[in-house]
PDB file of C-alpha atoms in Angstrom:
ATOM      1  CA  UNK A   1       0.000   0.000   0.000  1.00  0.00           C
ATOM      2  CA  UNK A   2       1.346   3.480  -0.915  1.00  0.00           C
ATOM      3  CA  UNK A   3       0.444   6.580   1.125  1.00  0.00           C
ATOM      4  CA  UNK A   4       0.177   9.957  -0.647  1.00  0.00           C
ATOM      5  CA  UNK A   5      -0.414  13.265   1.138  1.00  0.00           C
ATOM      6  CA  UNK A   6      -1.206  15.561  -1.750  1.00  0.00           C
ATOM      7  CA  UNK A   7      -3.632  18.295  -0.662  1.00  0.00           C
ATOM      8  CA  UNK A   8      -5.408  20.173   2.072  1.00  0.00           C
ATOM      9  CA  UNK A   9      -9.003  21.158   2.699  1.00  0.00           C
ATOM     10  CA  UNK A  10     -10.604  23.662   5.088  1.00  0.00           C
ATOM     11  CA  UNK A  11     -13.712  23.823   7.251  1.00  0.00           C
ATOM     12  CA  UNK A  12     -15.220  26.986   8.788  1.00  0.00           C
ATOM     13  CA  UNK A  13     -16.732  27.283  12.249  1.00  0.00           C
ATOM     14  CA  UNK A  14     -17.790  30.198  14.477  1.00  0.00           C
ATOM     15  CA  UNK A  15     -14.162  30.552  15.706  1.00  0.00           C
ATOM     16  CA  UNK A  16     -12.623  30.913  12.222  1.00  0.00           C
ATOM     17  CA  UNK A  17     -11.124  28.683   9.521  1.00  0.00           C
ATOM     18  CA  UNK A  18      -9.610  25.292  10.242  1.00  0.00           C
ATOM     19  CA  UNK A  19      -7.034  23.725   7.904  1.00  0.00           C
ATOM     20  CA  UNK A  20      -5.951  20.139   7.930  1.00  0.00           C
ATOM     21  CA  UNK A  21      -4.151  17.761   5.603  1.00  0.00           C
ATOM     22  CA  UNK A  22      -6.138  15.135   3.790  1.00  0.00           C
ATOM     23  CA  UNK A  23      -4.242  11.934   3.177  1.00  0.00           C
ATOM     24  CA  UNK A  24      -5.114   9.868   0.140  1.00  0.00           C
ATOM     25  CA  UNK A  25      -4.515   6.159   0.544  1.00  0.00           C
ATOM     26  CA  UNK A  26      -4.206   3.998  -2.532  1.00  0.00           C
ATOM     27  CA  UNK A  27      -4.846   0.282  -2.197  1.00  0.00           C
ATOM     28  CA  UNK A  28      -3.726  -1.947  -4.972  1.00  0.00           C
ATOM     29  CA  UNK A  29      -4.799  -5.568  -5.001  1.00  0.00           C
ATOM     30  CA  UNK A  30      -5.403  -7.759  -8.001  1.00  0.00           C
ATOM     31  CA  UNK A  31      -5.631  -4.693 -10.252  1.00  0.00           C
ATOM     32  CA  UNK A  32      -8.188  -3.028  -8.011  1.00  0.00           C
ATOM     33  CA  UNK A  33      -7.592   0.590  -6.890  1.00  0.00           C
ATOM     34  CA  UNK A  34      -9.650   2.541  -4.385  1.00  0.00           C
ATOM     35  CA  UNK A  35      -9.216   5.959  -2.814  1.00  0.00           C
ATOM     36  CA  UNK A  36     -10.421   7.269   0.511  1.00  0.00           C
ATOM     37  CA  UNK A  37     -10.096  10.696   2.039  1.00  0.00           C
ATOM     38  CA  UNK A  38     -10.316  11.225   5.755  1.00  0.00           C
ATOM     39  CA  UNK A  39      -9.384  13.853   8.305  1.00  0.00           C
ATOM     40  CA  UNK A  40      -8.044  13.586  11.802  1.00  0.00           C
ATOM     41  CA  UNK A  41     -10.720  12.700  14.400  1.00  0.00           C
ATOM     42  CA  UNK A  42     -10.421  15.914  16.493  1.00  0.00           C
ATOM     43  CA  UNK A  43     -11.238  18.040  13.437  1.00  0.00           C
ATOM     44  CA  UNK A  44     -14.289  15.951  12.552  1.00  0.00           C
ATOM     45  CA  UNK A  45     -15.509  16.323  16.115  1.00  0.00           C
ATOM     46  CA  UNK A  46     -15.329  20.115  15.817  1.00  0.00           C
ATOM     47  CA  UNK A  47     -17.250  20.070  12.545  1.00  0.00           C
ATOM     48  CA  UNK A  48     -20.006  17.866  13.971  1.00  0.00           C
ATOM     49  CA  UNK A  49     -20.164  20.034  17.089  1.00  0.00           C
ATOM     50  CA  UNK A  50     -20.703  23.180  14.995  1.00  0.00           C
ATOM     51  CA  UNK A  51     -23.408  21.491  12.962  1.00  0.00           C
ATOM     52  CA  UNK A  52     -25.152  20.395  16.152  1.00  0.00           C
ATOM     53  CA  UNK A  53     -25.120  23.992  17.480  1.00  0.00           C
ATOM     54  CA  UNK A  54     -26.752  25.215  14.288  1.00  0.00           C
ATOM     55  CA  UNK A  55     -29.408  22.488  14.565  1.00  0.00           C
ATOM     56  CA  UNK A  56     -30.202  23.437  18.171  1.00  0.00           C
ATOM     57  CA  UNK A  57     -30.320  27.123  17.224  1.00  0.00           C
ATOM     58  CA  UNK A  58     -32.800  26.255  14.463  1.00  0.00           C
ATOM     59  CA  UNK A  59     -35.034  24.466  16.953  1.00  0.00           C
ATOM     60  CA  UNK A  60     -34.911  27.458  19.279  1.00  0.00           C
ATOM     61  CA  UNK A  61     -35.835  29.836  16.454  1.00  0.00           C
ATOM     62  CA  UNK A  62     -38.754  27.660  15.447  1.00  0.00           C
ATOM     63  CA  UNK A  63     -39.939  27.589  19.047  1.00  0.00           C
ATOM     64  CA  UNK A  64     -39.916  31.384  19.284  1.00  0.00           C
ATOM     65  CA  UNK A  65     -41.868  31.754  16.033  1.00  0.00           C
ATOM     66  CA  UNK A  66     -44.438  29.256  17.225  1.00  0.00           C
ATOM     67  CA  UNK A  67     -44.827  31.080  20.519  1.00  0.00           C
ATOM     68  CA  UNK A  68     -45.381  34.425  18.793  1.00  0.00           C
ATOM     69  CA  UNK A  69     -48.007  32.893  16.523  1.00  0.00           C
ATOM     70  CA  UNK A  70     -49.714  31.257  19.476  1.00  0.00           C
ATOM     71  CA  UNK A  71     -50.104  34.646  21.159  1.00  0.00           C
ATOM     72  CA  UNK A  72     -52.311  35.816  18.278  1.00  0.00           C
ATOM     73  CA  UNK A  73     -54.865  33.177  19.261  1.00  0.00           C
ATOM     74  CA  UNK A  74     -55.847  35.147  22.376  1.00  0.00           C
ATOM     75  CA  UNK A  75     -59.469  36.277  22.422  1.00  0.00           C
ATOM     76  CA  UNK A  76     -60.493  39.904  22.926  1.00  0.00           C
ATOM     77  CA  UNK A  77     -63.651  40.908  24.772  1.00  0.00           C
ATOM     78  CA  UNK A  78     -66.326  43.577  24.482  1.00  0.00           C
ATOM     79  CA  UNK A  79     -68.014  44.595  27.739  1.00  0.00           C
ATOM     80  CA  UNK A  80     -71.470  46.091  27.884  1.00  0.00           C
ATOM     81  CA  UNK A  81     -75.060  45.783  29.031  1.00  0.00           C
ATOM     82  CA  UNK A  82     -78.494  45.128  27.539  1.00  0.00           C
ATOM     83  CA  UNK A  83     -81.667  46.766  28.800  1.00  0.00           C
ATOM     84  CA  UNK A  84     -85.059  48.285  27.970  1.00  0.00           C
ATOM     85  CA  UNK A  85     -87.204  51.106  29.322  1.00  0.00           C
ATOM     86  CA  UNK A  86     -90.505  49.237  29.724  1.00  0.00           C
ATOM     87  CA  UNK A  87     -91.440  48.433  33.323  1.00  0.00           C
ATOM     88  CA  UNK A  88     -92.301  44.810  32.652  1.00  0.00           C
ATOM     89  CA  UNK A  89     -90.758  41.514  33.685  1.00  0.00           C
ATOM     90  CA  UNK A  90     -89.392  38.784  31.449  1.00  0.00           C
ATOM     91  CA  UNK A  91     -90.717  35.228  31.564  1.00  0.00           C
ATOM     92  CA  UNK A  92     -88.499  32.805  33.516  1.00  0.00           C
ATOM     93  CA  UNK A  93     -87.340  31.014  30.345  1.00  0.00           C
ATOM     94  CA  UNK A  94     -86.080  34.170  28.599  1.00  0.00           C
ATOM     95  CA  UNK A  95     -82.625  34.296  27.005  1.00  0.00           C
ATOM     96  CA  UNK A  96     -80.553  37.261  25.784  1.00  0.00           C
ATOM     97  CA  UNK A  97     -78.441  36.843  22.642  1.00  0.00           C
ATOM     98  CA  UNK A  98     -75.729  39.369  21.737  1.00  0.00           C
ATOM     99  CA  UNK A  99     -74.034  39.394  18.319  1.00  0.00           C
ATOM    100  CA  UNK A 100     -70.933  41.038  16.856  1.00  0.00           C
ATOM    101  CA  UNK A 101     -71.539  41.433  13.115  1.00  0.00           C
ATOM    102  CA  UNK A 102     -69.820  42.818  10.036  1.00  0.00           C
ATOM    103  CA  UNK A 103     -72.353  44.846   8.026  1.00  0.00           C
ATOM    104  CA  UNK A 104     -69.930  46.341   5.490  1.00  0.00           C
ATOM    105  CA  UNK A 105     -71.489  44.560   2.501  1.00  0.00           C
ATOM    106  CA  UNK A 106     -74.784  46.129   1.509  1.00  0.00           C
ATOM    107  CA  UNK A 107     -75.648  43.422  -1.030  1.00  0.00           C
ATOM    108  CA  UNK A 108     -75.216  40.466   1.328  1.00  0.00           C
ATOM    109  CA  UNK A 109     -76.413  39.349   4.764  1.00  0.00           C
ATOM    110  CA  UNK A 110     -74.323  40.496   7.713  1.00  0.00           C
ATOM    111  CA  UNK A 111     -71.526  38.180   8.821  1.00  0.00           C
ATOM    112  CA  UNK A 112     -71.653  37.041  12.458  1.00  0.00           C
ATOM    113  CA  UNK A 113     -68.164  37.338  13.980  1.00  0.00           C
ATOM    114  CA  UNK A 114     -69.079  36.243  17.516  1.00  0.00           C
ATOM    115  CA  UNK A 115     -72.116  35.630  19.686  1.00  0.00           C
ATOM    116  CA  UNK A 116     -72.907  34.962  23.320  1.00  0.00           C
ATOM    117  CA  UNK A 117     -75.986  34.012  25.328  1.00  0.00           C
ATOM    118  CA  UNK A 118     -76.899  35.030  28.858  1.00  0.00           C
ATOM    119  CA  UNK A 119     -79.793  34.083  31.134  1.00  0.00           C
ATOM    120  CA  UNK A 120     -81.176  37.291  32.703  1.00  0.00           C
ATOM    121  CA  UNK A 121     -81.307  37.456  36.477  1.00  0.00           C
ATOM    122  CA  UNK A 122     -83.346  40.184  38.151  1.00  0.00           C
ATOM    123  CA  UNK A 123     -84.278  43.322  36.246  1.00  0.00           C
ATOM    124  CA  UNK A 124     -82.515  45.283  33.505  1.00  0.00           C
ATOM    125  CA  UNK A 125     -79.841  46.174  32.610  1.00  0.00           C
ATOM    126  CA  UNK A 126     -77.952  42.893  32.253  1.00  0.00           C
ATOM    127  CA  UNK A 127     -74.168  42.893  31.835  1.00  0.00           C
ATOM    128  CA  UNK A 128     -72.447  40.820  29.182  1.00  0.00           C
ATOM    129  CA  UNK A 129     -68.916  39.973  28.077  1.00  0.00           C
ATOM    130  CA  UNK A 130     -68.594  39.007  24.419  1.00  0.00           C
ATOM    131  CA  UNK A 131     -65.403  37.234  23.365  1.00  0.00           C
ATOM    132  CA  UNK A 132     -64.215  37.444  19.763  1.00  0.00           C
ATOM    133  CA  UNK A 133     -61.209  36.432  17.666  1.00  0.00           C
ATOM    134  CA  UNK A 134     -59.422  39.611  16.429  1.00  0.00           C
ATOM    135  CA  UNK A 135     -58.038  37.694  13.444  1.00  0.00           C
ATOM    136  CA  UNK A 136     -61.568  37.679  11.959  1.00  0.00           C
ATOM    137  CA  UNK A 137     -61.568  41.487  11.681  1.00  0.00           C
ATOM    138  CA  UNK A 138     -60.263  43.406   8.670  1.00  0.00           C
ATOM    139  CA  UNK A 139     -59.778  47.032   7.686  1.00  0.00           C
ATOM    140  CA  UNK A 140     -62.773  47.159   5.342  1.00  0.00           C
ATOM    141  CA  UNK A 141     -65.218  45.771   7.890  1.00  0.00           C
ATOM    142  CA  UNK A 142     -67.939  47.730   9.676  1.00  0.00           C
ATOM    143  CA  UNK A 143     -68.626  46.096  13.003  1.00  0.00           C
ATOM    144  CA  UNK A 144     -71.781  46.553  15.039  1.00  0.00           C
ATOM    145  CA  UNK A 145     -73.466  44.943  18.028  1.00  0.00           C
ATOM    146  CA  UNK A 146     -76.994  43.585  18.018  1.00  0.00           C
ATOM    147  CA  UNK A 147     -79.103  42.074  20.790  1.00  0.00           C
ATOM    148  CA  UNK A 148     -82.357  40.181  21.044  1.00  0.00           C
ATOM    149  CA  UNK A 149     -84.383  38.674  23.889  1.00  0.00           C
ATOM    150  CA  UNK A 150     -86.468  35.595  23.250  1.00  0.00           C
ATOM    151  CA  UNK A 151     -88.249  32.805  25.082  1.00  0.00           C
ATOM    152  CA  UNK A 152     -88.792  29.344  23.563  1.00  0.00           C
ATOM    153  CA  UNK A 153     -87.985  30.759  20.128  1.00  0.00           C
ATOM    154  CA  UNK A 154     -90.472  33.615  20.406  1.00  0.00           C
ATOM    155  CA  UNK A 155     -88.931  37.054  19.907  1.00  0.00           C
ATOM    156  CA  UNK A 156     -89.701  39.463  22.770  1.00  0.00           C
ATOM    157  CA  UNK A 157     -87.250  42.366  22.389  1.00  0.00           C
ATOM    158  CA  UNK A 158     -84.760  43.388  19.705  1.00  0.00           C
ATOM    159  CA  UNK A 159     -82.296  46.219  19.163  1.00  0.00           C
ATOM    160  CA  UNK A 160     -83.557  48.477  16.388  1.00  0.00           C
ATOM    161  CA  UNK A 161     -80.389  50.458  15.635  1.00  0.00           C
ATOM    162  CA  UNK A 162     -76.834  49.442  14.911  1.00  0.00           C
ATOM    163  CA  UNK A 163     -74.448  49.951  17.823  1.00  0.00           C
ATOM    164  CA  UNK A 164     -70.814  50.530  16.716  1.00  0.00           C
ATOM    165  CA  UNK A 165     -68.679  47.889  18.390  1.00  0.00           C
ATOM    166  CA  UNK A 166     -65.377  49.767  18.602  1.00  0.00           C
ATOM    167  CA  UNK A 167     -66.224  53.497  18.530  1.00  0.00           C
ATOM    168  CA  UNK A 168     -66.671  53.991  22.272  1.00  0.00           C
ATOM    169  CA  UNK A 169     -63.884  55.337  24.473  1.00  0.00           C
ATOM    170  CA  UNK A 170     -61.319  52.752  25.558  1.00  0.00           C
ATOM    171  CA  UNK A 171     -62.579  50.806  28.538  1.00  0.00           C
ATOM    172  CA  UNK A 172     -66.092  52.290  28.379  1.00  0.00           C
ATOM    173  CA  UNK A 173     -68.901  49.686  28.444  1.00  0.00           C
ATOM    174  CA  UNK A 174     -71.438  49.659  25.640  1.00  0.00           C
ATOM    175  CA  UNK A 175     -75.142  50.087  26.371  1.00  0.00           C
ATOM    176  CA  UNK A 176     -77.527  48.266  24.021  1.00  0.00           C
ATOM    177  CA  UNK A 177     -81.177  49.267  24.219  1.00  0.00           C
ATOM    178  CA  UNK A 178     -83.757  46.820  22.944  1.00  0.00           C
ATOM    179  CA  UNK A 179     -87.383  47.516  22.023  1.00  0.00           C
ATOM    180  CA  UNK A 180     -90.381  45.341  22.658  1.00  0.00           C
ATOM    181  CA  UNK A 181     -91.783  43.468  19.686  1.00  0.00           C
ATOM    182  CA  UNK A 182     -95.504  44.081  19.162  1.00  0.00           C
ATOM    183  CA  UNK A 183     -97.672  41.466  20.841  1.00  0.00           C
ATOM    184  CA  UNK A 184     -94.707  39.760  22.496  1.00  0.00           C
ATOM    185  CA  UNK A 185     -95.596  38.050  25.802  1.00  0.00           C
ATOM    186  CA  UNK A 186     -93.728  38.977  28.992  1.00  0.00           C
ATOM    187  CA  UNK A 187     -93.978  38.135  32.663  1.00  0.00           C
ATOM    188  CA  UNK A 188     -96.420  40.976  33.300  1.00  0.00           C
ATOM    189  CA  UNK A 189    -100.055  40.134  33.966  1.00  0.00           C
ATOM    190  CA  UNK A 190    -101.071  43.081  31.744  1.00  0.00           C
ATOM    191  CA  UNK A 191     -99.142  41.926  28.702  1.00  0.00           C
ATOM    192  CA  UNK A 192    -100.781  41.357  25.359  1.00  0.00           C
ATOM    193  CA  UNK A 193    -102.022  37.827  24.688  1.00  0.00           C
ATOM    194  CA  UNK A 194     -99.778  35.383  22.883  1.00  0.00           C
ATOM    195  CA  UNK A 195    -100.410  35.392  19.109  1.00  0.00           C
ATOM    196  CA  UNK A 196    -102.510  32.511  17.849  1.00  0.00           C
ATOM    197  CA  UNK A 197     -99.944  31.531  15.212  1.00  0.00           C
ATOM    198  CA  UNK A 198     -98.279  28.259  16.130  1.00  0.00           C
ATOM    199  CA  UNK A 199     -95.042  26.789  14.856  1.00  0.00           C
ATOM    200  CA  UNK A 200     -96.817  23.526  14.078  1.00  0.00           C
ATOM    201  CA  UNK A 201     -99.821  22.868  11.831  1.00  0.00           C
ATOM    202  CA  UNK A 202     -99.261  26.197  10.067  1.00  0.00           C
ATOM    203  CA  UNK A 203     -98.638  26.738   6.386  1.00  0.00           C
ATOM    204  CA  UNK A 204     -95.311  28.616   6.312  1.00  0.00           C
ATOM    205  CA  UNK A 205     -94.737  30.417   3.016  1.00  0.00           C
ATOM    206  CA  UNK A 206     -91.045  30.942   2.225  1.00  0.00           C
ATOM    207  CA  UNK A 207     -90.245  34.640   1.749  1.00  0.00           C
ATOM    208  CA  UNK A 208     -86.447  34.793   1.931  1.00  0.00           C
ATOM    209  CA  UNK A 209     -83.413  32.523   1.403  1.00  0.00           C
ATOM    210  CA  UNK A 210     -80.082  33.671   2.825  1.00  0.00           C
ATOM    211  CA  UNK A 211     -81.019  37.342   2.562  1.00  0.00           C
ATOM    212  CA  UNK A 212     -82.528  37.100  -0.946  1.00  0.00           C
ATOM    213  CA  UNK A 213     -86.283  37.204  -1.736  1.00  0.00           C
ATOM    214  CA  UNK A 214     -87.729  33.786  -2.550  1.00  0.00           C
ATOM    215  CA  UNK A 215     -89.133  33.386  -6.051  1.00  0.00           C
ATOM    216  CA  UNK A 216     -92.044  31.212  -7.108  1.00  0.00           C
ATOM    217  CA  UNK A 217     -91.231  27.664  -8.118  1.00  0.00           C
ATOM    218  CA  UNK A 218     -92.352  25.547 -11.024  1.00  0.00           C
ATOM    219  CA  UNK A 219     -95.962  26.101 -12.038  1.00  0.00           C
ATOM    220  CA  UNK A 220     -95.957  29.484 -10.243  1.00  0.00           C
ATOM    221  CA  UNK A 221     -96.259  27.670  -6.916  1.00  0.00           C
ATOM    222  CA  UNK A 222     -94.866  29.192  -3.748  1.00  0.00           C
ATOM    223  CA  UNK A 223     -92.281  27.319  -1.697  1.00  0.00           C
ATOM    224  CA  UNK A 224     -93.565  26.349   1.727  1.00  0.00           C
ATOM    225  CA  UNK A 225     -93.411  23.882   4.592  1.00  0.00           C
ATOM    226  CA  UNK A 226     -95.711  22.548   7.303  1.00  0.00           C
ATOM    227  CA  UNK A 227     -94.525  21.073  10.591  1.00  0.00           C
ATOM    228  CA  UNK A 228     -97.093  18.544  11.794  1.00  0.00           C
ATOM    229  CA  UNK A 229     -97.735  18.407  15.531  1.00  0.00           C
ATOM    230  CA  UNK A 230     -98.274  14.644  15.301  1.00  0.00           C
ATOM    231  CA  UNK A 231     -95.264  12.477  14.609  1.00  0.00           C
ATOM    232  CA  UNK A 232     -92.768  15.374  14.326  1.00  0.00           C
ATOM    233  CA  UNK A 233     -93.016  15.235  10.534  1.00  0.00           C
ATOM    234  CA  UNK A 234     -92.375  18.048   8.044  1.00  0.00           C
ATOM    235  CA  UNK A 235     -93.599  18.290   4.467  1.00  0.00           C
ATOM    236  CA  UNK A 236     -93.839  20.947   1.786  1.00  0.00           C
ATOM    237  CA  UNK A 237     -92.960  22.094  -1.712  1.00  0.00           C
ATOM    238  CA  UNK A 238     -89.307  22.983  -2.427  1.00  0.00           C
ATOM    239  CA  UNK A 239     -89.574  24.568  -5.881  1.00  0.00           C
ATOM    240  CA  UNK A 240     -89.931  21.599  -8.204  1.00  0.00           C
ATOM    241  CA  UNK A 241     -90.582  18.594  -5.975  1.00  0.00           C
ATOM    242  CA  UNK A 242     -92.515  17.818  -2.852  1.00  0.00           C
ATOM    243  CA  UNK A 243     -90.437  16.898   0.186  1.00  0.00           C
ATOM    244  CA  UNK A 244     -90.955  15.127   3.494  1.00  0.00           C
ATOM    245  CA  UNK A 245     -88.812  14.486   6.545  1.00  0.00           C
ATOM    246  CA  UNK A 246     -88.532  14.605  10.308  1.00  0.00           C
ATOM    247  CA  UNK A 247     -87.870  17.438  12.718  1.00  0.00           C
ATOM    248  CA  UNK A 248     -86.747  17.614  16.326  1.00  0.00           C
ATOM    249  CA  UNK A 249     -87.549  20.568  18.566  1.00  0.00           C
ATOM    250  CA  UNK A 250     -86.152  21.411  22.003  1.00  0.00           C
ATOM    251  CA  UNK A 251     -87.285  24.858  23.111  1.00  0.00           C
ATOM    252  CA  UNK A 252     -86.031  27.229  20.434  1.00  0.00           C
ATOM    253  CA  UNK A 253     -83.680  24.600  19.002  1.00  0.00           C
ATOM    254  CA  UNK A 254     -84.862  22.984  15.770  1.00  0.00           C
ATOM    255  CA  UNK A 255     -83.292  20.393  13.486  1.00  0.00           C
ATOM    256  CA  UNK A 256     -84.481  18.682  10.305  1.00  0.00           C
ATOM    257  CA  UNK A 257     -83.408  15.194   9.270  1.00  0.00           C
ATOM    258  CA  UNK A 258     -84.003  12.463   6.664  1.00  0.00           C
ATOM    259  CA  UNK A 259     -85.369  14.921   4.097  1.00  0.00           C
ATOM    260  CA  UNK A 260     -86.512  13.198   0.909  1.00  0.00           C
ATOM    261  CA  UNK A 261     -88.054  14.532  -2.291  1.00  0.00           C
ATOM    262  CA  UNK A 262     -89.892  13.292  -5.323  1.00  0.00           C
ATOM    263  CA  UNK A 263     -87.731  13.004  -8.437  1.00  0.00           C
ATOM    264  CA  UNK A 264     -89.250  15.355 -10.975  1.00  0.00           C
ATOM    265  CA  UNK A 265     -87.066  17.435 -13.285  1.00  0.00           C
ATOM    266  CA  UNK A 266     -88.236  20.989 -13.910  1.00  0.00           C
ATOM    267  CA  UNK A 267     -87.142  23.673 -16.334  1.00  0.00           C
ATOM    268  CA  UNK A 268     -87.485  26.289 -13.571  1.00  0.00           C
ATOM    269  CA  UNK A 269     -87.078  26.151  -9.815  1.00  0.00           C
ATOM    270  CA  UNK A 270     -84.338  23.512  -9.535  1.00  0.00           C
ATOM    271  CA  UNK A 271     -81.547  25.871  -8.436  1.00  0.00           C
ATOM    272  CA  UNK A 272     -83.696  27.504  -5.771  1.00  0.00           C
ATOM    273  CA  UNK A 273     -84.908  24.091  -4.636  1.00  0.00           C
ATOM    274  CA  UNK A 274     -81.335  22.972  -3.976  1.00  0.00           C
ATOM    275  CA  UNK A 275     -80.642  26.133  -1.954  1.00  0.00           C
ATOM    276  CA  UNK A 276     -83.831  25.680   0.069  1.00  0.00           C
ATOM    277  CA  UNK A 277     -83.186  22.030   0.934  1.00  0.00           C
ATOM    278  CA  UNK A 278     -79.540  22.746   1.766  1.00  0.00           C
ATOM    279  CA  UNK A 279     -80.615  25.564   4.074  1.00  0.00           C
ATOM    280  CA  UNK A 280     -83.100  23.318   5.882  1.00  0.00           C
ATOM    281  CA  UNK A 281     -80.246  20.935   6.615  1.00  0.00           C
ATOM    282  CA  UNK A 282     -78.305  23.770   8.287  1.00  0.00           C
ATOM    283  CA  UNK A 283     -81.110  24.990  10.587  1.00  0.00           C
ATOM    284  CA  UNK A 284     -80.207  24.969  14.296  1.00  0.00           C
ATOM    285  CA  UNK A 285     -82.841  27.212  15.911  1.00  0.00           C
ATOM    286  CA  UNK A 286     -85.869  29.385  15.148  1.00  0.00           C
ATOM    287  CA  UNK A 287     -87.590  32.551  16.283  1.00  0.00           C
ATOM    288  CA  UNK A 288     -91.306  33.229  16.017  1.00  0.00           C
ATOM    289  CA  UNK A 289     -92.842  36.701  16.104  1.00  0.00           C
ATOM    290  CA  UNK A 290     -96.523  37.049  15.232  1.00  0.00           C
ATOM    291  CA  UNK A 291     -96.871  35.693  11.710  1.00  0.00           C
ATOM    292  CA  UNK A 292     -93.132  35.664  11.024  1.00  0.00           C
ATOM    293  CA  UNK A 293     -90.841  32.666  11.376  1.00  0.00           C
ATOM    294  CA  UNK A 294     -87.059  32.807  11.029  1.00  0.00           C
ATOM    295  CA  UNK A 295     -84.510  29.977  10.895  1.00  0.00           C
ATOM    296  CA  UNK A 296     -80.901  30.387  12.004  1.00  0.00           C
ATOM    297  CA  UNK A 297     -77.791  28.268  11.528  1.00  0.00           C
ATOM    298  CA  UNK A 298     -75.519  27.082  14.321  1.00  0.00           C
ATOM    299  CA  UNK A 299     -73.299  30.161  13.884  1.00  0.00           C
ATOM    300  CA  UNK A 300     -76.349  32.455  14.209  1.00  0.00           C
ATOM    301  CA  UNK A 301     -76.694  33.287  10.533  1.00  0.00           C
ATOM    302  CA  UNK A 302     -80.259  34.121   9.481  1.00  0.00           C
ATOM    303  CA  UNK A 303     -80.850  31.702   6.627  1.00  0.00           C
ATOM    304  CA  UNK A 304     -84.638  31.409   6.004  1.00  0.00           C
ATOM    305  CA  UNK A 305     -87.714  33.568   6.587  1.00  0.00           C
ATOM    306  CA  UNK A 306     -91.377  32.546   6.347  1.00  0.00           C
ATOM    307  CA  UNK A 307     -94.812  34.118   6.631  1.00  0.00           C
ATOM    308  CA  UNK A 308     -97.643  32.180   8.243  1.00  0.00           C
ATOM    309  CA  UNK A 309    -100.937  31.144   6.705  1.00  0.00           C
ATOM    310  CA  UNK A 310    -102.980  29.189   9.264  1.00  0.00           C
ATOM    311  CA  UNK A 311    -104.429  25.882   8.073  1.00  0.00           C
ATOM    312  CA  UNK A 312    -108.160  25.401   8.363  1.00  0.00           C
TER     313      UNK A 312
END
């Protein structure tokens, strides 16, 4: 075996440049030649040590970045109160819902950013703390607060003007005034009687889908539904086909399931039918005020409106 030392190579670390001699060993056996280059062990140890420091530094940097991103997940809060001027009491099952909404788009329904629910104790006003994710806000948004008081899905009070969510002085609570809905029942013995319109066994004519007026379906027929009091069944006309299904109600909570339709194909009404049936599948709760019925999704988006026609 012949040893040749014919060159040098360098490696750089934080302390400067290191130079060492690389020895090339030539092995000759049966016409076979191989070459190998290696450095002294102490130098390799320094190189590996420097690489390890860089690796650890990379982990530390990643950890800092993750921590900074995690801090952006903190929720902000809006403090305020809800009240009304009428000297009447609420029924024991009343609930107050407060919403933070973006109403910047005039051609589309408002977007619900956050919502909270409180059970009123005693008389007005009632304090609330509404948590929201600041990452959902943007410069072009116009953010307002809205409140409503309801009992078993029946609307009792509602705010009638938009309350700016972020225009008040820093740290000042926001006061939301709500107005009584005509004919709404309360805990007072002198309140108006409950409207005769019932959620069940009423012909509910569809008037609005996701903020847009509902059009007539095939054959100039209006879209509608009826919730039967017996068997928790729902049926109606969806724009081209008839549909049936089940519903489940718990207070103001309402869900539809196992919706099925006939299989007609129509020149008109099919697109609206698909929107209507899809919306029914997203319903989570309802409100009822006089002859008006409204369906909301789980994130408090108003998705369907109806007008009542009592069945005879």
